Amino acid sequence: MTLERDLRALGEGFPESPDLAARVRAATQRAGARRRGRRRVAVLALALFLLVPATALAVSGDLRERVLETFGLRDVRITEVTRLPELGPDARRLQLGPRVSLARARRDLAAAVSAPSLLGAPDGIYEQPLAAGVEVTFLYEPATVAARIGVRRRVLASIVRGTISRTVLGKTIAQATKATPFTLDGDPALLLTGAPHMMVFFRTGADSFDQVYTRLAGTTLLWQRRGLLVRIEGTLPKARLIGIARSIST
Amino acid sequence: MDGGQKAPDDRPVRARRGDARAYESLVEEHQAIAFRTAYLITGSAADAEEAAQEAFVRAWLALRRFRRGAEFRPWLLTIVANEARNRVRGRRRREGLAERAAGELAWQAPVAELPLPGDARLREALAGLPERDRSVLGCRYVLDLGEAETAAVLGIAVGTVKSRTARALERLRAALGVAE
């Protein structure tokens, strides 16, 4: 057994093992926080939505029940379908609601929001009434965006408040649309890229849900931020969308 | 009590349920063997330290997949070895070196090349062995791992560990010109 013993003796000269416990503890705490964030987003992205075919978005009692079942979640539901349903010409329109002043938007949203500082003053502020509040949108036309950040793209920066029990923003994505959940500054975020997706707003009446509008949307960042849902829509790189979202003061 | 039979280690289960102290205790107990295993694969103390740390984090994240009642150490060492191999591959890529086409283990640090004490003739003989022989001897004797743990680290069957160890020892003896 001399040879085996001599081989074992080689193992006596390893460098001293570092003390990893404290670093592992810190790393697992960080990883745990990231995982919890991803879980929350994954719930948003996957648990999701009203498992109705996109072609059957007409509101029914059953749909309402399913919405109610998900009241524990906030603000956005995603459903994936093989292909999007045929949409009428209205779906190509922005349907942002009437133009309003910033003061009115702040009052109706009950938040001292401001336009994204990265883009500066918007071309217009619009307000889409919802039963439990409003969706405020800062609209930037391509020429404005080109002048501010050098990229000729239309950008919509929208903010929605409201609990899920009163307002539901639905998004229907085809398989060609990629939904990437991630955590942004510790809050759940979702990036929708690829093929356009269908965006549906619902509002709740006294005893029914009504579909407010349906339209096609392109690359979109969704970010649940301190009780508000921030949505940045525009064909821009993820980092730029994040920069715009972060520059919105709420 | 039936004497002699070891009670199952409940720390992995407790850690999975969120007991941070239980996992810290596992880290403290296994950090040395994790570091040594990674060192033997990477040949770099810095890489080994990072690989071992990352392996503990990955293991913690994967605790849900840990089979209740199983041995924690072989399971951990599998993760350590994978993490160490990935670092070796990454380093090779960074250095622009071609990936090895075959071999179940990128055994980067032949025992003979490590700055370990011991008989220079033995280290030279080890260096002349095929990589798979060096790796199995490294696990079984230099790291002093059991057969099951060696199998876990190398990703081979326990039976293969036995036969490969026997052949490797035979070749080493032949290289040294010593009888069994």
CSV table of C-alpha atoms in Angstrom, one decimal:
chain,number,residue,atom,x,y,z
A,1,MET,CA,0.0,0.0,0.0
A,2,THR,CA,3.0,2.3,-0.2
A,3,LEU,CA,2.0,3.7,-3.5
A,4,GLU,CA,-1.5,4.6,-2.3
A,5,ARG,CA,0.0,6.1,0.8
A,6,ASP,CA,2.4,8.2,-1.3
A,7,LEU,CA,-0.4,9.4,-3.5
A,8,ARG,CA,-2.4,10.4,-0.4
A,9,ALA,CA,0.6,12.4,0.8
A,10,LEU,CA,0.3,14.5,-2.3
A,11,GLY,CA,-2.9,15.8,-0.9
A,12,GLU,CA,-1.3,17.2,2.2
A,13,GLY,CA,0.1,20.2,0.3
A,14,PHE,CA,-3.1,21.8,-1.0
A,15,PRO,CA,-3.4,25.5,-0.5
A,16,GLU,CA,-5.3,26.5,2.6
A,17,SER,CA,-9.0,26.3,2.0
A,18,PRO,CA,-10.7,29.8,2.1
A,19,ASP,CA,-13.5,30.5,4.6
A,20,LEU,CA,-16.5,30.6,2.2
A,21,ALA,CA,-19.3,30.6,4.7
A,22,ALA,CA,-19.8,34.4,5.0
A,23,ARG,CA,-19.5,34.9,1.2
A,24,VAL,CA,-21.9,32.0,0.5
A,25,ARG,CA,-24.4,33.4,3.0
A,26,ALA,CA,-24.3,36.8,1.3
A,27,ALA,CA,-24.5,35.3,-2.2
A,28,THR,CA,-27.4,33.1,-1.3
A,29,GLN,CA,-29.3,36.1,0.2
A,30,ARG,CA,-28.8,37.9,-3.1
A,31,ALA,CA,-29.8,34.9,-5.1
A,32,GLY,CA,-32.8,34.4,-3.0
A,33,ALA,CA,-33.9,38.0,-3.6
A,34,ARG,CA,-33.4,37.6,-7.3
A,35,ARG,CA,-35.3,34.3,-7.3
A,36,ARG,CA,-38.2,35.8,-5.4
A,37,GLY,CA,-38.3,38.7,-8.0
A,38,ARG,CA,-38.2,36.2,-10.9
A,39,ARG,CA,-41.0,34.2,-9.3
A,40,ARG,CA,-43.2,37.3,-9.0
A,41,VAL,CA,-42.6,38.1,-12.7
A,42,ALA,CA,-43.0,34.5,-13.7
A,43,VAL,CA,-46.3,34.5,-12.0
A,44,LEU,CA,-47.2,37.7,-14.0
A,45,ALA,CA,-46.0,36.1,-17.2
A,46,LEU,CA,-47.1,32.6,-16.9
A,47,ALA,CA,-49.8,31.9,-14.2
A,48,LEU,CA,-51.5,34.1,-16.2
A,49,PHE,CA,-54.2,35.2,-17.8
A,50,LEU,CA,-57.5,34.2,-18.5
A,51,LEU,CA,-57.1,31.0,-20.3
A,52,VAL,CA,-59.5,31.9,-23.1
A,53,PRO,CA,-58.7,31.8,-26.7
A,54,ALA,CA,-57.8,35.2,-28.1
A,55,THR,CA,-60.7,34.9,-30.4
A,56,ALA,CA,-63.1,34.6,-27.5
A,57,LEU,CA,-62.2,37.7,-25.6
A,58,ALA,CA,-65.8,38.8,-25.5
A,59,VAL,CA,-66.5,39.2,-21.9
A,60,SER,CA,-68.5,36.5,-20.3
A,61,GLY,CA,-69.4,35.6,-16.7
A,62,ASP,CA,-66.8,32.9,-16.8
A,63,LEU,CA,-64.1,35.3,-17.9
A,64,ARG,CA,-65.1,37.6,-15.1
A,65,GLU,CA,-64.8,34.8,-12.7
A,66,ARG,CA,-61.3,34.0,-13.9
A,67,VAL,CA,-60.4,37.6,-13.6
A,68,LEU,CA,-61.7,37.7,-10.1
A,69,GLU,CA,-59.7,34.6,-9.3
A,70,THR,CA,-56.5,36.4,-10.1
A,71,PHE,CA,-57.1,39.4,-8.0
A,72,GLY,CA,-54.1,38.6,-5.9
A,73,LEU,CA,-51.9,39.7,-8.9
A,74,ARG,CA,-51.5,43.1,-10.2
A,75,ASP,CA,-52.2,45.0,-13.3
A,76,VAL,CA,-51.3,42.8,-16.2
A,77,ARG,CA,-52.2,39.5,-17.6
A,78,ILE,CA,-50.5,37.8,-20.5
A,79,THR,CA,-51.9,35.0,-22.5
A,80,GLU,CA,-50.1,33.2,-25.3
A,81,VAL,CA,-51.9,32.0,-28.4
A,82,THR,CA,-50.9,30.3,-31.6
A,83,ARG,CA,-51.8,33.3,-33.6
A,84,LEU,CA,-53.5,36.5,-33.0
A,85,PRO,CA,-57.1,37.0,-34.0
A,86,GLU,CA,-58.0,39.2,-36.9
A,87,LEU,CA,-58.3,42.7,-35.7
A,88,GLY,CA,-60.2,45.5,-37.2
A,89,PRO,CA,-58.7,48.8,-38.5
A,90,ASP,CA,-59.1,50.3,-35.1
A,91,ALA,CA,-56.5,48.0,-33.7
A,92,ARG,CA,-53.9,50.0,-35.7
A,93,ARG,CA,-54.9,53.2,-34.0
A,94,LEU,CA,-53.3,54.3,-30.8
A,95,GLN,CA,-56.6,54.9,-29.0
A,96,LEU,CA,-55.0,56.8,-26.2
A,97,GLY,CA,-58.1,58.7,-25.1
A,98,PRO,CA,-58.6,62.5,-25.0
A,99,ARG,CA,-55.7,64.9,-24.7
A,100,VAL,CA,-55.3,66.3,-21.2
A,101,SER,CA,-53.0,68.7,-19.2
A,102,LEU,CA,-50.3,67.4,-17.0
A,103,ALA,CA,-52.2,68.7,-13.9
A,104,ARG,CA,-55.3,66.8,-14.9
A,105,ALA,CA,-53.4,63.6,-15.6
A,106,ARG,CA,-51.7,63.9,-12.1
A,107,ARG,CA,-55.0,64.5,-10.4
A,108,ASP,CA,-56.8,61.7,-12.2
A,109,LEU,CA,-53.9,59.3,-11.7
A,110,ALA,CA,-53.5,60.4,-8.0
A,111,ALA,CA,-49.8,60.5,-8.5
A,112,ALA,CA,-47.3,63.3,-9.2
A,113,VAL,CA,-46.0,61.7,-12.3
A,114,SER,CA,-43.9,63.5,-14.8
A,115,ALA,CA,-42.9,62.8,-18.4
A,116,PRO,CA,-39.7,60.7,-18.8
A,117,SER,CA,-36.9,63.2,-18.3
A,118,LEU,CA,-34.8,61.3,-20.8
A,119,LEU,CA,-37.2,62.3,-23.6
A,120,GLY,CA,-38.2,65.7,-22.3
A,121,ALA,CA,-41.5,67.4,-23.0
A,122,PRO,CA,-44.0,65.1,-24.8
A,123,ASP,CA,-45.9,65.9,-28.0
A,124,GLY,CA,-49.1,65.2,-26.0
A,125,ILE,CA,-50.5,63.8,-22.8
A,126,TYR,CA,-53.5,61.5,-23.1
A,127,GLU,CA,-55.8,59.9,-20.7
A,128,GLN,CA,-57.8,56.8,-21.2
A,129,PRO,CA,-60.6,56.5,-18.7
A,130,LEU,CA,-60.9,53.2,-16.9
A,131,ALA,CA,-63.5,52.4,-14.3
A,132,ALA,CA,-61.1,52.5,-11.4
A,133,GLY,CA,-58.8,55.2,-12.7
A,134,VAL,CA,-57.0,56.2,-15.8
A,135,GLU,CA,-54.2,55.3,-18.1
A,136,VAL,CA,-52.0,58.3,-18.7
A,137,THR,CA,-49.8,58.3,-21.8
A,138,PHE,CA,-47.0,60.6,-22.8
A,139,LEU,CA,-46.8,60.5,-26.5
A,140,TYR,CA,-43.5,61.2,-28.4
A,141,GLU,CA,-43.6,61.3,-32.2
A,142,PRO,CA,-40.6,59.9,-34.1
A,143,ALA,CA,-39.2,63.4,-35.0
A,144,THR,CA,-39.3,64.4,-31.3
A,145,VAL,CA,-37.6,61.2,-30.2
A,146,ALA,CA,-35.0,61.6,-33.0
A,147,ALA,CA,-34.2,65.1,-31.7
A,148,ARG,CA,-33.9,63.9,-28.1
A,149,ILE,CA,-32.1,60.6,-28.3
A,150,GLY,CA,-31.1,60.3,-32.0
A,151,VAL,CA,-33.4,57.5,-32.9
A,152,ARG,CA,-36.4,58.0,-35.1
A,153,ARG,CA,-39.1,56.0,-33.3
A,154,ARG,CA,-42.4,56.7,-31.8
A,155,VAL,CA,-42.4,56.1,-28.1
A,156,LEU,CA,-45.4,55.8,-25.7
A,157,ALA,CA,-44.8,56.1,-22.0
A,158,SER,CA,-47.9,55.1,-20.1
A,159,ILE,CA,-48.7,54.8,-16.4
A,160,VAL,CA,-51.7,53.0,-15.0
A,161,ARG,CA,-52.9,52.9,-11.4
A,162,GLY,CA,-55.5,50.7,-10.0
A,163,THR,CA,-55.9,47.5,-8.3
A,164,ILE,CA,-56.5,44.4,-10.3
A,165,SER,CA,-59.9,44.1,-8.8
A,166,ARG,CA,-61.0,47.2,-10.7
A,167,THR,CA,-58.8,47.4,-13.8
A,168,VAL,CA,-57.2,44.8,-15.9
A,169,LEU,CA,-54.8,45.3,-18.6
A,170,GLY,CA,-54.6,42.3,-20.8
A,171,LYS,CA,-52.0,41.4,-23.4
A,172,THR,CA,-52.3,38.6,-25.8
A,173,ILE,CA,-49.1,37.4,-27.5
A,174,ALA,CA,-48.6,35.1,-30.4
A,175,GLN,CA,-45.9,32.5,-30.3
A,176,ALA,CA,-43.7,34.8,-32.4
A,177,THR,CA,-43.6,37.3,-29.6
A,178,LYS,CA,-41.0,36.8,-26.9
A,179,ALA,CA,-41.9,37.6,-23.3
A,180,THR,CA,-38.8,38.0,-21.1
A,181,PRO,CA,-39.4,38.5,-17.4
A,182,PHE,CA,-36.7,40.1,-15.4
A,183,THR,CA,-36.2,42.2,-12.3
A,184,LEU,CA,-35.7,45.9,-12.6
A,185,ASP,CA,-34.5,47.7,-9.5
A,186,GLY,CA,-36.0,44.9,-7.4
A,187,ASP,CA,-39.4,45.1,-9.0
A,188,PRO,CA,-40.9,42.7,-11.6
A,189,ALA,CA,-40.6,43.7,-15.2
A,190,LEU,CA,-41.4,42.1,-18.5
A,191,LEU,CA,-40.0,42.8,-22.0
A,192,LEU,CA,-42.2,41.9,-25.0
A,193,THR,CA,-40.3,41.8,-28.2
A,194,GLY,CA,-40.7,40.3,-31.7
A,195,ALA,CA,-44.0,40.1,-33.4
A,196,PRO,CA,-46.6,42.7,-32.3
A,197,HIS,CA,-48.9,41.7,-29.5
A,198,MET,CA,-52.5,42.5,-28.8
A,199,MET,CA,-53.2,44.8,-26.0
A,200,VAL,CA,-56.7,44.8,-24.4
A,201,PHE,CA,-58.0,47.0,-21.7
A,202,PHE,CA,-60.9,46.0,-19.7
A,203,ARG,CA,-63.0,48.1,-17.4
A,204,THR,CA,-65.4,46.9,-14.9
A,205,GLY,CA,-68.9,48.2,-14.7
A,206,ALA,CA,-71.4,47.6,-11.9
A,207,ASP,CA,-71.9,44.0,-12.8
A,208,SER,CA,-69.9,43.3,-15.9
A,209,PHE,CA,-66.5,43.7,-17.5
A,210,ASP,CA,-66.4,45.7,-20.7
A,211,GLN,CA,-63.7,45.6,-23.2
A,212,VAL,CA,-62.4,49.2,-23.6
A,213,TYR,CA,-60.2,48.8,-26.6
A,214,THR,CA,-58.0,46.5,-28.4
A,215,ARG,CA,-54.9,47.4,-30.4
A,216,LEU,CA,-51.6,46.0,-31.6
A,217,ALA,CA,-48.5,47.0,-29.8
A,218,GLY,CA,-44.8,46.6,-30.6
A,219,THR,CA,-41.8,46.2,-28.4
A,220,THR,CA,-42.9,47.0,-24.9
A,221,LEU,CA,-41.4,47.2,-21.4
A,222,LEU,CA,-43.7,46.6,-18.5
A,223,TRP,CA,-42.5,47.5,-15.1
A,224,GLN,CA,-44.5,47.3,-11.9
A,225,ARG,CA,-43.2,50.1,-9.9
A,226,ARG,CA,-44.4,51.1,-6.4
A,227,GLY,CA,-48.0,50.3,-7.2
A,228,LEU,CA,-48.0,51.8,-10.6
A,229,LEU,CA,-47.6,49.9,-13.9
A,230,VAL,CA,-45.2,51.8,-16.2
A,231,ARG,CA,-45.3,50.8,-19.8
A,232,ILE,CA,-42.8,52.0,-22.4
A,233,GLU,CA,-43.7,51.1,-25.9
A,234,GLY,CA,-41.3,51.7,-28.8
A,235,THR,CA,-38.9,49.8,-31.0
A,236,LEU,CA,-35.8,50.6,-29.0
A,237,PRO,CA,-33.1,48.4,-27.3
A,238,LYS,CA,-34.0,47.1,-23.9
A,239,ALA,CA,-31.4,49.4,-22.2
A,240,ARG,CA,-33.0,52.4,-23.8
A,241,LEU,CA,-36.5,51.4,-22.7
A,242,ILE,CA,-35.3,50.9,-19.2
A,243,GLY,CA,-33.6,54.3,-19.2
A,244,ILE,CA,-36.8,55.9,-20.3
A,245,ALA,CA,-38.8,54.0,-17.7
A,246,ARG,CA,-36.4,54.9,-14.9
A,247,SER,CA,-36.5,58.6,-15.9
A,248,ILE,CA,-40.2,58.8,-15.1
A,249,SER,CA,-40.7,60.4,-11.8
A,250,THR,CA,-43.6,59.0,-9.9
B,1,MET,CA,-30.8,2.4,18.4
B,2,ASP,CA,-29.1,-0.1,16.3
B,3,GLY,CA,-25.7,1.3,16.9
B,4,GLY,CA,-23.3,2.0,14.0
B,5,GLN,CA,-26.1,3.3,11.7
B,6,LYS,CA,-25.7,6.9,11.1
B,7,ALA,CA,-28.8,9.1,11.4
B,8,PRO,CA,-29.6,10.8,8.2
B,9,ASP,CA,-28.3,14.4,8.0
B,10,ASP,CA,-31.4,16.6,8.1
B,11,ARG,CA,-29.5,19.8,7.4
B,12,PRO,CA,-30.3,19.8,3.6
B,13,VAL,CA,-34.0,19.4,4.4
B,14,ARG,CA,-33.8,22.2,7.0
B,15,ALA,CA,-31.9,24.4,4.6
B,16,ARG,CA,-34.5,23.8,1.9
B,17,ARG,CA,-37.1,25.0,4.4
B,18,GLY,CA,-35.2,28.2,4.8
B,19,ASP,CA,-32.9,27.4,7.8
B,20,ALA,CA,-29.9,29.5,6.9
B,21,ARG,CA,-27.9,28.2,9.8
B,22,ALA,CA,-28.3,24.7,8.6
B,23,TYR,CA,-26.9,25.5,5.2
B,24,GLU,CA,-24.1,27.6,6.8
B,25,SER,CA,-23.2,24.5,8.8
B,26,LEU,CA,-23.1,22.4,5.6
B,27,VAL,CA,-20.8,25.0,3.9
B,28,GLU,CA,-18.5,25.1,6.9
B,29,GLU,CA,-18.2,21.3,6.9
B,30,HIS,CA,-17.7,20.9,3.2
B,31,GLN,CA,-15.8,24.0,2.1
B,32,ALA,CA,-12.4,22.4,2.3
B,33,ILE,CA,-13.2,19.3,0.1
B,34,ALA,CA,-15.1,21.5,-2.3
B,35,PHE,CA,-12.2,23.9,-2.7
B,36,ARG,CA,-9.7,21.0,-3.0
B,37,THR,CA,-11.8,19.3,-5.7
B,38,ALA,CA,-12.1,22.5,-7.6
B,39,TYR,CA,-8.4,23.1,-7.2
B,40,LEU,CA,-7.5,19.7,-8.6
B,41,ILE,CA,-9.7,20.4,-11.7
B,42,THR,CA,-8.8,24.0,-12.3
B,43,GLY,CA,-5.2,24.1,-11.1
B,44,SER,CA,-5.8,27.6,-9.8
B,45,ALA,CA,-6.5,28.6,-6.2
B,46,ALA,CA,-8.4,31.7,-7.4
B,47,ASP,CA,-10.5,29.7,-9.8
B,48,ALA,CA,-11.1,27.0,-7.2
B,49,GLU,CA,-12.2,29.5,-4.7
B,50,GLU,CA,-14.7,31.1,-7.0
B,51,ALA,CA,-15.9,27.7,-8.3
B,52,ALA,CA,-16.5,26.4,-4.8
B,53,GLN,CA,-18.3,29.5,-3.7
B,54,GLU,CA,-20.5,29.4,-6.8
B,55,ALA,CA,-21.1,25.7,-6.4
B,56,PHE,CA,-22.4,26.3,-2.9
B,57,VAL,CA,-24.8,28.9,-4.2
B,58,ARG,CA,-26.0,26.7,-7.0
B,59,ALA,CA,-26.4,23.8,-4.6
B,60,TRP,CA,-28.5,26.0,-2.3
B,61,LEU,CA,-30.7,27.1,-5.3
B,62,ALA,CA,-31.1,23.4,-6.3
B,63,LEU,CA,-31.9,22.1,-2.8
B,64,ARG,CA,-35.5,21.4,-3.9
B,65,ARG,CA,-34.0,18.7,-6.2
B,66,PHE,CA,-31.9,17.1,-3.4
B,67,ARG,CA,-33.3,13.7,-2.6
B,68,ARG,CA,-34.2,13.4,1.0
B,69,GLY,CA,-32.0,10.9,2.8
B,70,ALA,CA,-29.2,11.1,0.1
B,71,GLU,CA,-25.7,12.0,1.0
B,72,PHE,CA,-25.0,15.7,0.6
B,73,ARG,CA,-21.3,15.5,-0.1
B,74,PRO,CA,-21.3,13.5,-3.4
B,75,TRP,CA,-24.2,15.6,-4.6
B,76,LEU,CA,-22.3,18.8,-3.8
B,77,LEU,CA,-19.1,17.6,-5.3
B,78,THR,CA,-20.9,16.9,-8.6
B,79,ILE,CA,-21.9,20.5,-8.7
B,80,VAL,CA,-18.4,21.6,-7.7
B,81,ALA,CA,-16.8,19.6,-10.4
B,82,ASN,CA,-19.3,20.9,-13.0
B,83,GLU,CA,-18.6,24.5,-11.9
B,84,ALA,CA,-14.8,23.9,-12.0
B,85,ARG,CA,-15.0,22.3,-15.4
B,86,ASN,CA,-17.0,25.3,-16.7
B,87,ARG,CA,-14.4,27.6,-15.4
B,88,VAL,CA,-11.7,25.6,-17.1
B,89,ARG,CA,-13.6,25.7,-20.4
B,90,GLY,CA,-14.3,29.4,-20.0
B,91,ARG,CA,-10.6,30.0,-19.4
B,92,ARG,CA,-9.7,28.0,-22.4
B,93,ARG,CA,-12.1,29.9,-24.6
B,94,ARG,CA,-10.7,33.2,-23.2
B,95,GLU,CA,-7.2,32.0,-23.9
B,96,GLY,CA,-8.2,31.0,-27.5
B,97,LEU,CA,-7.4,27.4,-27.0
B,98,ALA,CA,-9.4,24.7,-28.7
B,99,GLU,CA,-11.8,22.7,-26.6
B,100,ARG,CA,-10.7,19.2,-26.1
B,101,ALA,CA,-12.7,17.0,-28.4
B,102,ALA,CA,-13.2,14.2,-26.0
B,103,GLY,CA,-12.9,13.2,-22.4
B,104,GLU,CA,-15.6,13.3,-19.8
B,105,LEU,CA,-13.6,15.6,-17.6
B,106,ALA,CA,-11.5,18.6,-18.5
B,107,TRP,CA,-8.9,17.6,-15.9
B,108,GLN,CA,-6.9,20.7,-16.2
B,109,ALA,CA,-4.5,20.2,-13.4
B,110,PRO,CA,-2.6,17.0,-13.6
B,111,VAL,CA,-1.7,16.1,-10.0
B,112,ALA,CA,1.9,16.0,-11.1
B,113,GLU,CA,1.9,19.7,-12.1
B,114,LEU,CA,0.4,20.9,-8.9
B,115,PRO,CA,2.7,22.6,-6.4
B,116,LEU,CA,2.2,19.7,-4.0
B,117,PRO,CA,4.8,18.1,-1.9
B,118,GLY,CA,5.8,14.5,-2.4
B,119,ASP,CA,8.1,12.3,-4.3
B,120,ALA,CA,9.2,14.0,-7.5
B,121,ARG,CA,9.5,10.6,-9.2
B,122,LEU,CA,6.0,9.8,-8.3
B,123,ARG,CA,4.8,13.1,-9.7
B,124,GLU,CA,6.7,12.6,-12.9
B,125,ALA,CA,5.2,9.1,-13.3
B,126,LEU,CA,1.7,10.6,-12.7
B,127,ALA,CA,2.3,13.2,-15.4
B,128,GLY,CA,2.9,10.4,-17.9
B,129,LEU,CA,-0.4,8.7,-17.3
B,130,PRO,CA,-3.5,9.3,-19.4
B,131,GLU,CA,-5.8,12.0,-18.1
B,132,ARG,CA,-8.5,9.6,-17.1
B,133,ASP,CA,-6.0,7.7,-14.9
B,134,ARG,CA,-4.8,10.9,-13.3
B,135,SER,CA,-8.3,12.1,-12.6
B,136,VAL,CA,-9.4,8.9,-10.9
B,137,LEU,CA,-6.2,8.7,-8.8
B,138,GLY,CA,-6.5,12.3,-7.9
B,139,CYS,CA,-10.0,11.8,-6.6
B,140,ARG,CA,-9.5,8.5,-4.9
B,141,TYR,CA,-6.1,9.2,-3.2
B,142,VAL,CA,-5.1,12.9,-3.4
B,143,LEU,CA,-8.6,14.1,-2.4
B,144,ASP,CA,-9.3,10.8,-0.5
B,145,LEU,CA,-12.8,10.5,-1.9
B,146,GLY,CA,-14.8,7.4,-1.7
B,147,GLU,CA,-15.8,5.4,-4.7
B,148,ALA,CA,-19.3,6.9,-4.9
B,149,GLU,CA,-18.0,10.4,-4.5
B,150,THR,CA,-15.3,9.8,-7.2
B,151,ALA,CA,-18.1,8.5,-9.5
B,152,ALA,CA,-20.1,11.7,-8.8
B,153,VAL,CA,-17.2,14.0,-9.5
B,154,LEU,CA,-16.1,12.3,-12.6
B,155,GLY,CA,-19.6,11.5,-13.8
B,156,ILE,CA,-19.0,7.8,-14.2
B,157,ALA,CA,-20.4,4.7,-12.7
B,158,VAL,CA,-19.0,3.3,-9.4
B,159,GLY,CA,-18.0,0.1,-11.2
B,160,THR,CA,-16.0,2.2,-13.7
B,161,VAL,CA,-14.3,3.9,-10.8
B,162,LYS,CA,-13.1,0.6,-9.4
B,163,SER,CA,-11.8,-0.8,-12.7
B,164,ARG,CA,-10.3,2.5,-13.7
B,165,THR,CA,-8.5,2.9,-10.4
B,166,ALA,CA,-7.1,-0.6,-10.6
B,167,ARG,CA,-5.8,0.0,-14.1
B,168,ALA,CA,-4.4,3.4,-13.2
B,169,LEU,CA,-2.5,2.0,-10.2
B,170,GLU,CA,-1.2,-0.8,-12.4
B,171,ARG,CA,0.1,1.7,-15.0
B,172,LEU,CA,1.6,3.9,-12.3
B,173,ARG,CA,3.4,1.0,-10.8
B,174,ALA,CA,4.7,0.0,-14.2
B,175,ALA,CA,5.9,3.5,-14.8
B,176,LEU,CA,7.7,3.5,-11.5
B,177,GLY,CA,9.0,0.0,-12.0
B,178,VAL,CA,7.6,-1.2,-8.7
B,179,ALA,CA,5.8,-4.4,-7.9
B,180,GLU,CA,2.4,-4.6,-6.3
